[in-house]
Short mmCIF file of C-alpha atoms (C1' of nucleotides) in Angstrom, two decimals:
data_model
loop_
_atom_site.label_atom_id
_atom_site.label_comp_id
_atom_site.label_asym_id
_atom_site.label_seq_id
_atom_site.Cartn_x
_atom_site.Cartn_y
_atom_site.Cartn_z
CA UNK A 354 20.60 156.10 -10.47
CA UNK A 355 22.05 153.94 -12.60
CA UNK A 356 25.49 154.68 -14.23
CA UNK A 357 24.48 154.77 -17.63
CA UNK A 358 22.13 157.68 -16.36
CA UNK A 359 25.13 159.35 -14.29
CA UNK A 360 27.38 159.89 -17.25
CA UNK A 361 24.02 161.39 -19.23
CA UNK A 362 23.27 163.58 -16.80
CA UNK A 363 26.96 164.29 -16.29
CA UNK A 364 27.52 165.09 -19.98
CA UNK A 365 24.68 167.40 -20.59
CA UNK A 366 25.73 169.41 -17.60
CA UNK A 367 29.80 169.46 -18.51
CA UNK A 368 28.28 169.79 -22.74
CA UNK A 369 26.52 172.87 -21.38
CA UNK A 370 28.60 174.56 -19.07
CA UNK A 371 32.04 174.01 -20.75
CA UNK A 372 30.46 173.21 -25.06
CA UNK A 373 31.38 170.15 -26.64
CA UNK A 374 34.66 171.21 -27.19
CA UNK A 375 35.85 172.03 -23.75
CA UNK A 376 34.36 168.71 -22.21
CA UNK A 377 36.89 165.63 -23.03
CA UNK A 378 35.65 162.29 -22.00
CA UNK A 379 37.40 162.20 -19.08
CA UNK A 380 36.49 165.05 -18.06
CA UNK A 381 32.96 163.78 -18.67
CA UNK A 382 33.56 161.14 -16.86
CA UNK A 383 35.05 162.08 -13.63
CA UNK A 384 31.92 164.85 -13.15
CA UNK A 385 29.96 161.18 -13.68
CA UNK A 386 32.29 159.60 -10.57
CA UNK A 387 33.02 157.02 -13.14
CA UNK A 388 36.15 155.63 -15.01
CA UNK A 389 37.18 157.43 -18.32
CA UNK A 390 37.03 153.91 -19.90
CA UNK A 391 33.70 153.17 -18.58
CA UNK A 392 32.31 155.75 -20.92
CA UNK A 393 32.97 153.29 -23.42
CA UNK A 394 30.64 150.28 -22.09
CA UNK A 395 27.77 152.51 -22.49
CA UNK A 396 28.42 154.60 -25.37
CA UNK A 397 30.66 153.84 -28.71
CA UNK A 398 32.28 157.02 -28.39
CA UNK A 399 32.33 160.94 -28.04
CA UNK A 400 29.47 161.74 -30.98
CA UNK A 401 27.63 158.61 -30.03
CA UNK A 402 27.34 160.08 -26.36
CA UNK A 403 26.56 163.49 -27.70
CA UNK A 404 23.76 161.95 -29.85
CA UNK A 405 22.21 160.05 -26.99
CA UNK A 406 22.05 163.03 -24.76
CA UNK A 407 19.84 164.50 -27.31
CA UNK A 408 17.85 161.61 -27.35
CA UNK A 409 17.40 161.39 -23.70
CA UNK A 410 16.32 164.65 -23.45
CA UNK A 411 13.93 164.82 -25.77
CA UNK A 412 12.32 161.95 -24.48
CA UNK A 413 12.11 163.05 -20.91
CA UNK A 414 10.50 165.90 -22.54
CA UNK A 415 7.82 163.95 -24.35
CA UNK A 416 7.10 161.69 -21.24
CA UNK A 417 6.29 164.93 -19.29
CA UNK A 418 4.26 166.83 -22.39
CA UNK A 419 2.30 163.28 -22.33
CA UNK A 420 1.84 163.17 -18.30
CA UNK A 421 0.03 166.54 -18.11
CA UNK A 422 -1.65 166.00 -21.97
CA UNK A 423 -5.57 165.46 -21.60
CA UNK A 424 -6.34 164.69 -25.22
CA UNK A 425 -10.76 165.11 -24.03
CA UNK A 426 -9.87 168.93 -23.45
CA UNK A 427 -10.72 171.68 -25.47
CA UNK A 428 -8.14 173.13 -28.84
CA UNK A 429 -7.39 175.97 -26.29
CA UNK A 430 -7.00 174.04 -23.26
CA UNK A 431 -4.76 171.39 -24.80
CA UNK A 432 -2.39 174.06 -26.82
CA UNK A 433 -2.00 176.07 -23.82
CA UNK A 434 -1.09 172.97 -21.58
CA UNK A 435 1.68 172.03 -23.75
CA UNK A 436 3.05 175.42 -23.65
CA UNK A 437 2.46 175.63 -20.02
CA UNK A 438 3.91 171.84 -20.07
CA UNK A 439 7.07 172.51 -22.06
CA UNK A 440 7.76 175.78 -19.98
CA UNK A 441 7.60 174.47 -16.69
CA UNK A 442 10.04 171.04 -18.11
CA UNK A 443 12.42 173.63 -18.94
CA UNK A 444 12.34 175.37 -15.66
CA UNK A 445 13.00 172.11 -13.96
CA UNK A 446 15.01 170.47 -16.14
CA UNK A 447 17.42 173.72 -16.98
CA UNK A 448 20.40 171.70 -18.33
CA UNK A 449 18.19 169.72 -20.18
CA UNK A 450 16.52 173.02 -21.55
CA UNK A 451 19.74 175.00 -22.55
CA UNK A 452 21.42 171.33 -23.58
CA UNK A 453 18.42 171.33 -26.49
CA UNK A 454 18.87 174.81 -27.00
CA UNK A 455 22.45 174.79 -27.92
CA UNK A 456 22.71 171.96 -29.49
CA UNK A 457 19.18 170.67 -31.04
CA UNK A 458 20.74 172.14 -34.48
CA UNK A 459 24.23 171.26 -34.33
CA UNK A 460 25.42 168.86 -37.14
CA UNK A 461 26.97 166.43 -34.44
CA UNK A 462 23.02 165.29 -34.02
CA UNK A 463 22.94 162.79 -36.75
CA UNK A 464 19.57 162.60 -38.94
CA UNK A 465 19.17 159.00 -37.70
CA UNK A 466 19.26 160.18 -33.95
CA UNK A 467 16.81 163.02 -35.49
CA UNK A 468 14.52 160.48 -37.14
CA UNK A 469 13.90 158.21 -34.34
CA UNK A 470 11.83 161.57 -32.34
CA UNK A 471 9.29 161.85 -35.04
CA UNK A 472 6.84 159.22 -33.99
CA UNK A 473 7.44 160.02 -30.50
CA UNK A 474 6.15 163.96 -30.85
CA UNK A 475 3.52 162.55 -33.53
CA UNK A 476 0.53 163.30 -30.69
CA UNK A 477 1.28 166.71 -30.58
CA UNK A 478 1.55 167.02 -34.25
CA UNK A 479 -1.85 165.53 -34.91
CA UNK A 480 -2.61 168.49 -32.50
CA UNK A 481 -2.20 171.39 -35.02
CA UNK A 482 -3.91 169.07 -37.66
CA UNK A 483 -6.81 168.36 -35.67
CA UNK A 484 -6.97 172.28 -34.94
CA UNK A 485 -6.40 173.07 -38.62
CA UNK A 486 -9.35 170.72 -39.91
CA UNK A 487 -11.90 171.85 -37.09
CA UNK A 488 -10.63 175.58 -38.20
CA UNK A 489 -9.69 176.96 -34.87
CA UNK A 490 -5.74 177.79 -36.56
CA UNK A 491 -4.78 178.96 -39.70
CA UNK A 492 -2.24 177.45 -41.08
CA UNK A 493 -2.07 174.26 -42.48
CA UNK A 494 1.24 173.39 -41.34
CA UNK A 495 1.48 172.12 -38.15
CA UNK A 496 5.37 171.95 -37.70
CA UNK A 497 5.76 176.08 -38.97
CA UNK A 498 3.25 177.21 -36.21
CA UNK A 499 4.54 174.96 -33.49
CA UNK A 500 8.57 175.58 -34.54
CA UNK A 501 7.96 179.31 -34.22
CA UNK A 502 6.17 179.25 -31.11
CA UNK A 503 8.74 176.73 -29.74
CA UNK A 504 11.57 179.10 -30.77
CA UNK A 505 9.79 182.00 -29.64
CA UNK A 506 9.49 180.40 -26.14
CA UNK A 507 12.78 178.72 -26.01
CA UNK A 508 14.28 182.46 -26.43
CA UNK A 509 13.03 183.86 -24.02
CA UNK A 510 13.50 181.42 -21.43
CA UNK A 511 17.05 181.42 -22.37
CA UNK A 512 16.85 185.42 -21.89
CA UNK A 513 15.41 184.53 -18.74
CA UNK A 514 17.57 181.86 -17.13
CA UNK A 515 20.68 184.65 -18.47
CA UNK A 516 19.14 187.63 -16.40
CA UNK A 517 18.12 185.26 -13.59
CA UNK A 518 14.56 186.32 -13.90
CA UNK A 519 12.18 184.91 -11.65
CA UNK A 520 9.28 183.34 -13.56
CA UNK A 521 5.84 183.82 -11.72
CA UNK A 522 3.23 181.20 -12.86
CA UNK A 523 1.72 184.60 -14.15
CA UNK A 524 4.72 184.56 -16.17
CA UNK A 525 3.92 181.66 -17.68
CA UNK A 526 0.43 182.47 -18.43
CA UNK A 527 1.09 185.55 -19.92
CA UNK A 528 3.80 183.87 -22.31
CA UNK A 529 0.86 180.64 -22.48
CA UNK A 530 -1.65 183.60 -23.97
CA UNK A 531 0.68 185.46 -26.23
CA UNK A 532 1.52 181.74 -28.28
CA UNK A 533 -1.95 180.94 -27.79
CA UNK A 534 -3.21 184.76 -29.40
CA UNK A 535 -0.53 184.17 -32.26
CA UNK A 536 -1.78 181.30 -33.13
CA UNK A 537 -5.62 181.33 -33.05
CA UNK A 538 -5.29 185.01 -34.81
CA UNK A 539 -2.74 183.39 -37.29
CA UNK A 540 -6.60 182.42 -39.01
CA UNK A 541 -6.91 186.08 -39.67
CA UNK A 542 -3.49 187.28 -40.79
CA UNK A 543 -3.08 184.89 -43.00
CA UNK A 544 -6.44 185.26 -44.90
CA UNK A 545 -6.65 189.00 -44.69
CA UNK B 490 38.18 189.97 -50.23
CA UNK B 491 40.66 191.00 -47.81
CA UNK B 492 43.15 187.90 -46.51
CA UNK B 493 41.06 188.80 -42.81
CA UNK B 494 37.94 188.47 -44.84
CA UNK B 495 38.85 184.91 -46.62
CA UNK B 496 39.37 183.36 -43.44
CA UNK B 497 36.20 184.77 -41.79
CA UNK B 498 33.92 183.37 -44.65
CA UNK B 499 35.57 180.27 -44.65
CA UNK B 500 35.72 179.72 -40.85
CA UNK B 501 31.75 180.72 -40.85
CA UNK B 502 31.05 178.40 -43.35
CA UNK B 503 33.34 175.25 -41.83
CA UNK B 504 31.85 175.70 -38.21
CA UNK B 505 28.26 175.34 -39.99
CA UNK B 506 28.73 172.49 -41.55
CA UNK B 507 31.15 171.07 -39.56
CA UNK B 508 30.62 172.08 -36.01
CA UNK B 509 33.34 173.62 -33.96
CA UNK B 510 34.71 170.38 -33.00
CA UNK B 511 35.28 169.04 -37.01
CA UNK B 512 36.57 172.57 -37.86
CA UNK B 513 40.44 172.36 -37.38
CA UNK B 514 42.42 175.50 -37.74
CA UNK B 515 44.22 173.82 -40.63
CA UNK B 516 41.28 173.19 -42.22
CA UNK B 517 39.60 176.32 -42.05
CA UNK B 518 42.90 178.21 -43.13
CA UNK B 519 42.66 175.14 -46.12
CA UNK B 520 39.15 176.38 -46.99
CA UNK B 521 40.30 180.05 -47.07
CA UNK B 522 43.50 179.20 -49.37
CA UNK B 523 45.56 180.40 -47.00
CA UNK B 524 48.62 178.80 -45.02
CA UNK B 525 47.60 177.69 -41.81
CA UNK B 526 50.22 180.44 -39.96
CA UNK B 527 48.56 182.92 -41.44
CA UNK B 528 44.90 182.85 -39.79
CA UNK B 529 47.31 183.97 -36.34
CA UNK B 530 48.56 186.99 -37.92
CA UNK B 531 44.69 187.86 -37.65
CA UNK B 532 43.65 186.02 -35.07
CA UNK B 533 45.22 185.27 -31.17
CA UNK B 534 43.73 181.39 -31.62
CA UNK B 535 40.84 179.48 -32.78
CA UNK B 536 38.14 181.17 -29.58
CA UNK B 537 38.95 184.58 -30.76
CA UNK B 538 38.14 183.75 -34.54
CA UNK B 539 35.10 182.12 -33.10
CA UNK B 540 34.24 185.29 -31.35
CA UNK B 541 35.55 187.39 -34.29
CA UNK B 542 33.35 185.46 -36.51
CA UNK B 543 30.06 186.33 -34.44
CA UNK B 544 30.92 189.88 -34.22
CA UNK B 545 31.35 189.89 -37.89
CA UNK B 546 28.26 188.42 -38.68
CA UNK B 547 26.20 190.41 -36.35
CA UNK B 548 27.93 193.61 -37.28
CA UNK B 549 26.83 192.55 -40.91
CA UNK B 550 23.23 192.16 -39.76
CA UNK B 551 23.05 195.20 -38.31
CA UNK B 552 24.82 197.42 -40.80
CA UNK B 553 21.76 195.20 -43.52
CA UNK B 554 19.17 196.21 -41.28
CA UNK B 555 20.20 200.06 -40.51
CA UNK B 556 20.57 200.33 -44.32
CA UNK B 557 16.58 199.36 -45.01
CA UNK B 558 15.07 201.75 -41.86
CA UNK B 559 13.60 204.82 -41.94
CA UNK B 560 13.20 206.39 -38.81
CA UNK B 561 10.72 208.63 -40.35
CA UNK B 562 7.98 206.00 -40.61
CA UNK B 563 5.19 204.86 -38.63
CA UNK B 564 5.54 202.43 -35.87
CA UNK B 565 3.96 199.36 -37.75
CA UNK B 566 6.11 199.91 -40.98
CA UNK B 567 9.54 200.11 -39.14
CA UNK B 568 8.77 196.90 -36.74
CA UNK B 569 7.70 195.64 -40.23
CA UNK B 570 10.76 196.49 -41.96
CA UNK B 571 12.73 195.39 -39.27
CA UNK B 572 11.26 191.75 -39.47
CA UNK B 573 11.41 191.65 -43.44
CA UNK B 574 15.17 192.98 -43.36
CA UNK B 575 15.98 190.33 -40.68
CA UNK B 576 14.41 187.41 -42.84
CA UNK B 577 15.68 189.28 -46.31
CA UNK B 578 19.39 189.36 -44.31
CA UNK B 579 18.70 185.84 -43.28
CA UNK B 580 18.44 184.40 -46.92
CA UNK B 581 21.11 185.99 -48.39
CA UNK B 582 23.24 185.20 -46.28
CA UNK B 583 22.67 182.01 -45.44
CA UNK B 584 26.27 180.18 -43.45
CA UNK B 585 25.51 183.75 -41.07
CA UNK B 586 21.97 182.62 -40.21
CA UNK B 587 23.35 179.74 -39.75
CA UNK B 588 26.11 180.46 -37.62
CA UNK B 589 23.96 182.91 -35.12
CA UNK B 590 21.37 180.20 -34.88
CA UNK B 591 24.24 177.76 -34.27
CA UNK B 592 27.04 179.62 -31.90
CA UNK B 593 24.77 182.32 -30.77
CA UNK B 594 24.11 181.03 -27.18
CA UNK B 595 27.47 178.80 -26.86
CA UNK B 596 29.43 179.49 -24.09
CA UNK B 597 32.57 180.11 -26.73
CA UNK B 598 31.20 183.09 -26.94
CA UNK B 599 32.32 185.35 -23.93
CA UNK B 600 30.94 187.91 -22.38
CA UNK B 601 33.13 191.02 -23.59
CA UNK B 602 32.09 190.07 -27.10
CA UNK B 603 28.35 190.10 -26.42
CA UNK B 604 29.14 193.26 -24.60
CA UNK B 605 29.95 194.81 -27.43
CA UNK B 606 27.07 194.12 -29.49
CA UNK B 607 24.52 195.98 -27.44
CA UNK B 608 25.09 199.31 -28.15
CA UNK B 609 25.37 198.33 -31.91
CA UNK B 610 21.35 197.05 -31.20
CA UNK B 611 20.35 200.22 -29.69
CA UNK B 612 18.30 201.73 -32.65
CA UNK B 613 16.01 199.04 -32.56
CA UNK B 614 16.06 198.03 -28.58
CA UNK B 615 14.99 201.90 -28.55
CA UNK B 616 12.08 201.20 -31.43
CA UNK B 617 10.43 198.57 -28.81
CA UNK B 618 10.35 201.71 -25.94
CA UNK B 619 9.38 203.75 -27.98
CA UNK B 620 6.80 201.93 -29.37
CA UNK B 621 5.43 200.93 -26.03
CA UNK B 622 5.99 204.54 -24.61
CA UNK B 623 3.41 205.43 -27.67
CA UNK B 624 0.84 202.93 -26.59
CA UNK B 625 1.40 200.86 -29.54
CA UNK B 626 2.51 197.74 -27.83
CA UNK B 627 1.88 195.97 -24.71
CA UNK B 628 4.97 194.91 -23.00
CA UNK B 629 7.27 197.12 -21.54
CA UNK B 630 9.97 195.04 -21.78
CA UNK B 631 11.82 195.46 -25.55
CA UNK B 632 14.24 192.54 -25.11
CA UNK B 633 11.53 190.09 -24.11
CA UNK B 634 9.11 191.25 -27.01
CA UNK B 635 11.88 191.54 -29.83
CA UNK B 636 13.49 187.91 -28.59
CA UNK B 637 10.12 185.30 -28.88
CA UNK B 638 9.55 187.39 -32.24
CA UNK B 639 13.38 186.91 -33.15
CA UNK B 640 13.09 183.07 -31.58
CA UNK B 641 10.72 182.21 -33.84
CA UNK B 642 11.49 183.10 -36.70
CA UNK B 643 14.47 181.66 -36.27
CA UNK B 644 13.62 178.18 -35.65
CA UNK B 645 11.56 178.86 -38.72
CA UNK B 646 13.96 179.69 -41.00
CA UNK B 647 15.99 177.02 -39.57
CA UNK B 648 12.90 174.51 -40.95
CA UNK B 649 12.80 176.16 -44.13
CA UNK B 650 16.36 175.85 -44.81
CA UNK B 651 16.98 172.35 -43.58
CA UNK B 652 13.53 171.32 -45.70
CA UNK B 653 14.71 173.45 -48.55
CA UNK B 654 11.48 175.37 -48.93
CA UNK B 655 11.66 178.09 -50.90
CA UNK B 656 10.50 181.31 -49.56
CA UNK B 657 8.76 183.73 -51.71
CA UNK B 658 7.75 187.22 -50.93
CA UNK B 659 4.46 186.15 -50.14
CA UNK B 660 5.72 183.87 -47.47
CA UNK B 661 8.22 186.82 -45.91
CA UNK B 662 4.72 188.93 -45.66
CA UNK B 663 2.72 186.03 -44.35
CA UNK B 664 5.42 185.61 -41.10
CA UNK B 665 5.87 189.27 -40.92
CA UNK B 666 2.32 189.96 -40.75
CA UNK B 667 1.80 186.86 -38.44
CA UNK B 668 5.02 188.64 -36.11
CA UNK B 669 3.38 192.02 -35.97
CA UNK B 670 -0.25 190.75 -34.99
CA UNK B 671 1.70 188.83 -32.07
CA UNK B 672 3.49 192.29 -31.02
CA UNK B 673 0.46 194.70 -31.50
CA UNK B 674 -1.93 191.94 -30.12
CA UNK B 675 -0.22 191.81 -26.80
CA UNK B 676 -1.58 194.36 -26.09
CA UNK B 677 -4.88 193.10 -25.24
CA UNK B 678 -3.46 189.52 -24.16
CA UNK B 679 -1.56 190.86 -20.64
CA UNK B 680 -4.16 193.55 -20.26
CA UNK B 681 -6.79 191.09 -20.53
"C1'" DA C 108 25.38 128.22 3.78
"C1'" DA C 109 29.86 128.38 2.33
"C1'" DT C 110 32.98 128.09 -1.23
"C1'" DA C 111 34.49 127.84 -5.80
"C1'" DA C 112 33.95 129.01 -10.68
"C1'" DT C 113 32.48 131.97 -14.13
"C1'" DA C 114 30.83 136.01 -16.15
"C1'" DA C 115 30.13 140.90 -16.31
"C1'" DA C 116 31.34 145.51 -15.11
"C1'" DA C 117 34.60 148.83 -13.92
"C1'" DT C 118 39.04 150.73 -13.96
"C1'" DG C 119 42.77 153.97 -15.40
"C1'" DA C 120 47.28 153.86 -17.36
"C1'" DA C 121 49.10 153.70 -21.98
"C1'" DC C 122 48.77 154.52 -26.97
"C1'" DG C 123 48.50 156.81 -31.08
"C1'" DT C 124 46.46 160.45 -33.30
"C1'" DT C 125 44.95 164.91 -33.91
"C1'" DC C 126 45.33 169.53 -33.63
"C1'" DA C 127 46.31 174.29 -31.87
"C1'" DT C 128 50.14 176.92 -31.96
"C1'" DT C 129 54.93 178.45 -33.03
"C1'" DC C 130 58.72 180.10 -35.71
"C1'" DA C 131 62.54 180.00 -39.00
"C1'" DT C 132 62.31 180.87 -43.70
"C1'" DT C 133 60.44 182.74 -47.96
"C1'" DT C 134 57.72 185.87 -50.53
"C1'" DT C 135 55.67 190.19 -51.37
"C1'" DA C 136 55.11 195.27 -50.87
"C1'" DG C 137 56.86 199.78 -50.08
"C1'" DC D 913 67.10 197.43 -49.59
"C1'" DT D 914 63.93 197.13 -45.65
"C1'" DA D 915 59.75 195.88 -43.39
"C1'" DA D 916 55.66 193.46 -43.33
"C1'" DA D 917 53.03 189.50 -44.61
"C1'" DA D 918 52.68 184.83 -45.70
"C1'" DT D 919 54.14 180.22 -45.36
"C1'" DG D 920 53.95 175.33 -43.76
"C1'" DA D 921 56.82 172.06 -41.46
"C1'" DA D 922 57.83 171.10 -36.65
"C1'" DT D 923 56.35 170.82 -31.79
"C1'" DG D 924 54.25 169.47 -27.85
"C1'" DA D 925 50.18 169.10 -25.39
"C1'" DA D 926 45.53 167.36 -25.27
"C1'" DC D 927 42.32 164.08 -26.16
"C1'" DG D 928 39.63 160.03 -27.92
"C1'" DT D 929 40.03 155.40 -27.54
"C1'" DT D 930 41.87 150.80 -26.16
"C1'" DC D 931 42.83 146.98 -23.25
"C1'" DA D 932 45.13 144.25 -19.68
"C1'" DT D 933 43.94 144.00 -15.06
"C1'" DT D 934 41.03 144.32 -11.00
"C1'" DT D 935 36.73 144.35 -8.81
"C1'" DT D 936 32.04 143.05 -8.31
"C1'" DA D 937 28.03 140.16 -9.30
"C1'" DT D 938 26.05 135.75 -10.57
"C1'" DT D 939 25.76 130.97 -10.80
"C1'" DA D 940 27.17 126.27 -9.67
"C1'" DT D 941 28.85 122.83 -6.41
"C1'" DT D 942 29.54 120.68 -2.17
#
DNA sequence: AATAATAAAATGAACGTTCATTCATTTTAG
DNA sequence: CTAAAATGAATGAACGTTCATTTTATTATT
């Protein structure tokens, strides 16, 4: 691993365990087995570093959403793989999960950092477009039904990961159909 | 506005749109015209006023919510209620939203003071049982079903806010009808 | 291959600033 | 006149950042 990626990995563990606050860059930086100063050859300071753990995150989460993503598969099948996707990246990745969690809204994330991920989730935008036009969802507005399934799932896995619940991959699928029900009856609610 | 009250409102409001980190003591006592000494007569140091500040806001919520329920009504108009209070509570009171959506899974926030907030929940942890008890919803569990519900409206509001939508009464209905067909719809979902 | 020369990366002590906290003094309330 | 509350300058520790020095890697030369 290279050292750039030790001090990332280091920081979102320390950011998470101890809050931005309560991790100083040294301490950052001896959990990385690495030099306070060295920090500084990779990252232009304490925000900076903050920023680009975001950044890293999120795109280890896109590269996995794209790795299981068959874009020939049905609405149904392709919604309920990225759920199924995005739960199982936070059960593997749990520091990168509850990093995102905490922090995805805090106003240390900058609006460039937020700008660059745009284009990168753009597939699975088009994905509640697509749906909308070939009237399988309701809604018009892709990022309102995916932010409130996403925030629906990201609560309860942090409910989970708190209570140390074991999730069963009948776990998942149960969690999988309840986002996929909301959504495809979303066509209903909203119209009746 | 009591002196305690001052510096509560303005420490909310400076760890929203500052972040913990940006939000010095002398600041926030600044914000809340009031000499920086005086925020420890009310406060042991800057993690207890965080913690005081999320007690504060939640006991807020709840005292909004317990105000707009009538235990008297049917099972779909209280969980109904519940969500429209919860969304109502959210826009007028903005910095709170906010700050919950911010601070509410930091580890600043200890234990003891979560502690404290469960019994204060109880009326509407006991809804879910109940609720389930009467066949009306699937999941036994009342945390789980009340959190992804919670979650995502949330991270909606969140979008709203930070996209400056406005939300009309029409739009409260829409999410709360789209909430409760998730909820009574569950049914079916982990049966089936 | 071996050695020297140069560049790049890593180091951690030192610096200067910031900031949480304290407390002697002043102001206000009873 | 007394007690409580408020004040804000002073303090000292913590922390982000810098940089002179050392170590490691790369290239050039014999």
């Amino acid at each position: 691993m290279s050292k750039k990626h030790q001090i990332l990995e280091a920081a979102i563990r320390s950011f998470v365990e101890r809050g931005l606050q309560g991790s100083s860059m040294a301490l950052v930086a001896k959990e990385a087995e690495v030099a306070t100063g060295s920090v500084y050859n990779y990252f232009e300071g304490k925000e900076h570093l903050i920023n680009e753990c975001f950044l890293y995150v999120k795109q280890n989460e896109v590269e996995f959403l794209l790795e299981h993503y068959d874009p020939e598969a049905s609405f149904e099948a392709r919604f309920k793989g990225v759920y199924t996707s995005t739960i199982r990246f936070m059960l593997d990745h749990c520091s990168y999960f509850r990093f995102l969690h905490l922090y995805a809204f805090s106003p240390v994330i900058t609006q460039e950092t937020r700008d660059k991920l745009y284009p990168v989730f753009e597939t699975f935008i088009n994905l509640y477009k697509d749906a909308y036009e070939a009237g399988v969802i309701g809604s018009p507005d892709a990022p309102e039904q995916h932010l409130s399934i996403y925030g629906g799932i990201s609560y309860l896995m942090h409910y989970y990961y708190v209570n140390q619940v074991e999730i069963t991959d009948e776990k998942i699928e149960s969690m999988v159909n309840f986002a996929w029900a909301a959504l495809s009856n979303s066509k209903q609610v909203t119209e009746g």
